[in-house]
Amino acid sequence: MYSKKQSMIYISRREHFNAAHRIFKDGLTDAENYARFGACSNPNWHGHNYTLYVTVKGEPDPDSGYVMDLKKLSMIIKEKIIDKVDHKNMNLEVDFMKGIQPSAENMAIAVFNVLAPEIERYNACLHSIKLAETDNNYVEYFGKQHDKSR
């Protein structure tokens, strides 16, 4: 049994999706874009099998013992993110990425901004988004409160 003084607890949900994107700069040739952005600049698109980690923080509810029901969290992620990005083109088909260069960094920020208000409705707080493009490459975003450059 733990004390009545609650502690901050972090829970995470992992999801997967597949999506295409193209990272490029208008005005550059295909060769210049390739030199700058590599395979992600392919004019015929380029895809990843992404792994998304959503971490929520809060104090456990005294009745349920949950920070947030993980079934609800999964439902929110599926409805607000996965259904919109899975097997889609991030440049052309994803409403929350319109006009944004679809780098993993920008995708993580956009996902955070979509999910944060949804999670707050359940008296929890979105702590971070981790988005893995490959087994070796991933980004993490902790929200503006942790962003020293803004």
mmCIF file of C-alpha atoms in Angstrom:
data_model
loop_
_atom_site.group_PDB
_atom_site.id
_atom_site.type_symbol
_atom_site.label_atom_id
_atom_site.label_comp_id
_atom_site.label_asym_id
_atom_site.label_seq_id
_atom_site.Cartn_x
_atom_site.Cartn_y
_atom_site.Cartn_z
ATOM 1 C CA MET A 1 0.000 0.000 0.000
ATOM 2 C CA TYR A 2 1.309 3.439 -0.839
ATOM 3 C CA SER A 3 0.747 6.630 1.113
ATOM 4 C CA LYS A 4 -2.234 8.869 0.487
ATOM 5 C CA LYS A 5 0.145 11.476 -0.903
ATOM 6 C CA GLN A 6 -0.024 10.796 -4.625
ATOM 7 C CA SER A 7 2.903 10.657 -6.996
ATOM 8 C CA MET A 8 3.145 11.654 -10.627
ATOM 9 C CA ILE A 9 2.788 8.524 -12.766
ATOM 10 C CA TYR A 10 3.615 8.211 -16.477
ATOM 11 C CA ILE A 11 1.755 5.781 -18.732
ATOM 12 C CA SER A 12 2.482 5.123 -22.391
ATOM 13 C CA ARG A 13 0.631 3.661 -25.340
ATOM 14 C CA ARG A 14 2.388 2.383 -28.478
ATOM 15 C CA GLU A 15 0.737 2.454 -31.888
ATOM 16 C CA HIS A 16 1.950 1.781 -35.429
ATOM 17 C CA PHE A 17 1.159 3.327 -38.794
ATOM 18 C CA ASN A 18 2.558 3.369 -42.305
ATOM 19 C CA ALA A 19 2.753 6.596 -44.264
ATOM 20 C CA ALA A 20 4.471 8.239 -47.205
ATOM 21 C CA HIS A 21 5.995 11.681 -47.323
ATOM 22 C CA ARG A 22 8.372 13.845 -49.291
ATOM 23 C CA ILE A 23 10.694 16.324 -47.666
ATOM 24 C CA PHE A 24 11.803 18.898 -50.209
ATOM 25 C CA LYS A 25 12.250 22.591 -50.788
ATOM 26 C CA ASP A 26 10.460 24.269 -53.689
ATOM 27 C CA GLY A 27 12.887 25.946 -56.020
ATOM 28 C CA LEU A 28 15.575 23.302 -55.667
ATOM 29 C CA THR A 29 16.175 20.689 -58.320
ATOM 30 C CA ASP A 30 15.608 17.027 -57.533
ATOM 31 C CA ALA A 31 19.392 16.598 -57.278
ATOM 32 C CA GLU A 32 19.702 19.545 -54.860
ATOM 33 C CA ASN A 33 16.826 18.237 -52.758
ATOM 34 C CA TYR A 34 18.442 14.797 -52.685
ATOM 35 C CA ALA A 35 21.748 16.300 -51.588
ATOM 36 C CA ARG A 36 19.969 18.096 -48.746
ATOM 37 C CA PHE A 37 17.279 15.593 -47.677
ATOM 38 C CA GLY A 38 18.441 12.224 -49.031
ATOM 39 C CA ALA A 39 15.922 9.477 -49.827
ATOM 40 C CA CYS A 40 13.152 11.452 -48.099
ATOM 41 C CA SER A 41 13.176 13.848 -51.086
ATOM 42 C CA ASN A 42 12.136 11.204 -53.628
ATOM 43 C CA PRO A 43 9.716 12.924 -56.068
ATOM 44 C CA ASN A 44 7.711 9.668 -56.166
ATOM 45 C CA TRP A 45 7.358 9.700 -52.381
ATOM 46 C CA HIS A 46 9.094 7.759 -49.650
ATOM 47 C CA GLY A 47 7.549 5.714 -46.854
ATOM 48 C CA HIS A 48 8.123 4.592 -43.282
ATOM 49 C CA ASN A 49 6.632 2.092 -40.890
ATOM 50 C CA TYR A 50 6.261 4.469 -37.942
ATOM 51 C CA THR A 51 5.972 3.609 -34.273
ATOM 52 C CA LEU A 52 4.213 6.219 -32.151
ATOM 53 C CA TYR A 53 4.549 6.371 -28.366
ATOM 54 C CA VAL A 54 2.144 8.604 -26.458
ATOM 55 C CA THR A 55 3.048 9.228 -22.808
ATOM 56 C CA VAL A 56 0.509 10.702 -20.417
ATOM 57 C CA LYS A 57 1.158 11.860 -16.878
ATOM 58 C CA GLY A 58 -0.969 12.466 -13.842
ATOM 59 C CA GLU A 59 -1.954 11.167 -10.449
ATOM 60 C CA PRO A 60 -3.897 7.926 -10.224
ATOM 61 C CA ASP A 61 -7.605 8.353 -9.710
ATOM 62 C CA PRO A 62 -8.456 7.227 -6.158
ATOM 63 C CA ASP A 63 -11.367 5.067 -7.365
ATOM 64 C CA SER A 64 -9.960 3.417 -10.503
ATOM 65 C CA GLY A 65 -6.249 3.632 -9.735
ATOM 66 C CA TYR A 66 -5.726 4.829 -13.330
ATOM 67 C CA VAL A 67 -3.992 7.974 -14.517
ATOM 68 C CA MET A 68 -6.124 7.479 -17.624
ATOM 69 C CA ASP A 69 -7.947 4.462 -18.952
ATOM 70 C CA LEU A 70 -5.592 3.045 -21.606
ATOM 71 C CA LYS A 71 -8.573 1.898 -23.690
ATOM 72 C CA LYS A 72 -9.734 5.531 -23.881
ATOM 73 C CA LEU A 73 -6.210 6.685 -24.726
ATOM 74 C CA SER A 74 -5.982 4.088 -27.490
ATOM 75 C CA MET A 75 -9.364 5.180 -28.864
ATOM 76 C CA ILE A 76 -8.304 8.846 -28.927
ATOM 77 C CA ILE A 77 -5.011 8.058 -30.667
ATOM 78 C CA LYS A 78 -6.786 5.871 -33.231
ATOM 79 C CA GLU A 79 -9.534 8.413 -33.965
ATOM 80 C CA LYS A 80 -7.439 11.587 -33.962
ATOM 81 C CA ILE A 81 -4.173 10.298 -35.430
ATOM 82 C CA ILE A 82 -3.956 6.727 -36.764
ATOM 83 C CA ASP A 83 -7.155 6.836 -38.830
ATOM 84 C CA LYS A 84 -5.893 10.050 -40.459
ATOM 85 C CA VAL A 85 -2.306 8.985 -41.202
ATOM 86 C CA ASP A 86 -2.218 5.225 -41.730
ATOM 87 C CA HIS A 87 -1.460 4.390 -45.368
ATOM 88 C CA LYS A 88 -1.737 8.076 -46.267
ATOM 89 C CA ASN A 89 0.510 10.657 -47.880
ATOM 90 C CA MET A 90 1.565 13.094 -45.134
ATOM 91 C CA ASN A 91 2.064 15.924 -47.646
ATOM 92 C CA LEU A 92 -1.308 15.595 -49.362
ATOM 93 C CA GLU A 93 -3.876 13.764 -47.228
ATOM 94 C CA VAL A 94 -3.364 14.637 -43.557
ATOM 95 C CA ASP A 95 -5.324 17.667 -42.380
ATOM 96 C CA PHE A 96 -3.134 18.514 -39.400
ATOM 97 C CA MET A 97 0.018 18.455 -41.575
ATOM 98 C CA LYS A 98 -1.219 20.795 -44.330
ATOM 99 C CA GLY A 99 1.514 23.274 -45.226
ATOM 100 C CA ILE A 100 4.018 21.718 -42.795
ATOM 101 C CA GLN A 101 7.225 19.996 -43.910
ATOM 102 C CA PRO A 102 6.514 16.359 -42.866
ATOM 103 C CA SER A 103 9.759 15.635 -41.025
ATOM 104 C CA ALA A 104 9.518 13.344 -38.017
ATOM 105 C CA GLU A 105 10.180 16.417 -35.837
ATOM 106 C CA ASN A 106 7.255 18.362 -37.283
ATOM 107 C CA MET A 107 5.005 15.313 -37.215
ATOM 108 C CA ALA A 108 5.711 14.795 -33.489
ATOM 109 C CA ILE A 109 4.845 18.441 -32.740
ATOM 110 C CA ALA A 110 1.633 18.217 -34.778
ATOM 111 C CA VAL A 111 0.560 14.969 -33.082
ATOM 112 C CA PHE A 112 1.232 16.517 -29.662
ATOM 113 C CA ASN A 113 -0.887 19.559 -30.545
ATOM 114 C CA VAL A 114 -3.777 17.373 -31.708
ATOM 115 C CA LEU A 115 -3.737 15.009 -28.721
ATOM 116 C CA ALA A 116 -3.018 17.367 -25.801
ATOM 117 C CA PRO A 117 -6.503 18.926 -25.550
ATOM 118 C CA GLU A 118 -8.198 15.547 -26.018
ATOM 119 C CA ILE A 119 -6.222 14.001 -23.161
ATOM 120 C CA GLU A 120 -6.871 16.969 -20.868
ATOM 121 C CA ARG A 121 -10.592 16.146 -21.049
ATOM 122 C CA TYR A 122 -9.757 13.053 -18.998
ATOM 123 C CA ASN A 123 -7.944 15.007 -16.254
ATOM 124 C CA ALA A 124 -4.561 13.847 -17.494
ATOM 125 C CA CYS A 125 -1.705 15.662 -19.190
ATOM 126 C CA LEU A 126 0.137 14.720 -22.366
ATOM 127 C CA HIS A 127 3.786 14.397 -21.339
ATOM 128 C CA SER A 128 5.468 13.452 -24.618
ATOM 129 C CA ILE A 129 5.271 12.111 -28.127
ATOM 130 C CA LYS A 130 7.970 9.777 -29.390
ATOM 131 C CA LEU A 131 7.888 8.996 -33.090
ATOM 132 C CA ALA A 132 10.225 6.365 -34.534
ATOM 133 C CA GLU A 133 10.795 6.313 -38.293
ATOM 134 C CA THR A 134 13.151 3.351 -38.078
ATOM 135 C CA ASP A 135 14.590 1.144 -35.355
ATOM 136 C CA ASN A 136 17.512 3.566 -35.140
ATOM 137 C CA ASN A 137 15.900 6.986 -35.681
ATOM 138 C CA TYR A 138 13.296 8.640 -33.511
ATOM 139 C CA VAL A 139 12.270 12.047 -32.201
ATOM 140 C CA GLU A 140 10.664 13.051 -28.919
ATOM 141 C CA TYR A 141 8.621 16.171 -28.184
ATOM 142 C CA PHE A 142 7.608 17.311 -24.713
ATOM 143 C CA GLY A 143 5.490 20.342 -25.589
ATOM 144 C CA LYS A 144 6.188 24.047 -25.606
ATOM 145 C CA GLN A 145 6.797 24.207 -21.848
ATOM 146 C CA HIS A 146 10.037 22.271 -22.414
ATOM 147 C CA ASP A 147 10.988 23.997 -25.671
ATOM 148 C CA LYS A 148 13.748 26.510 -24.856
ATOM 149 C CA SER A 149 13.919 27.826 -28.440
ATOM 150 C CA ARG A 150 10.411 29.312 -28.472
#
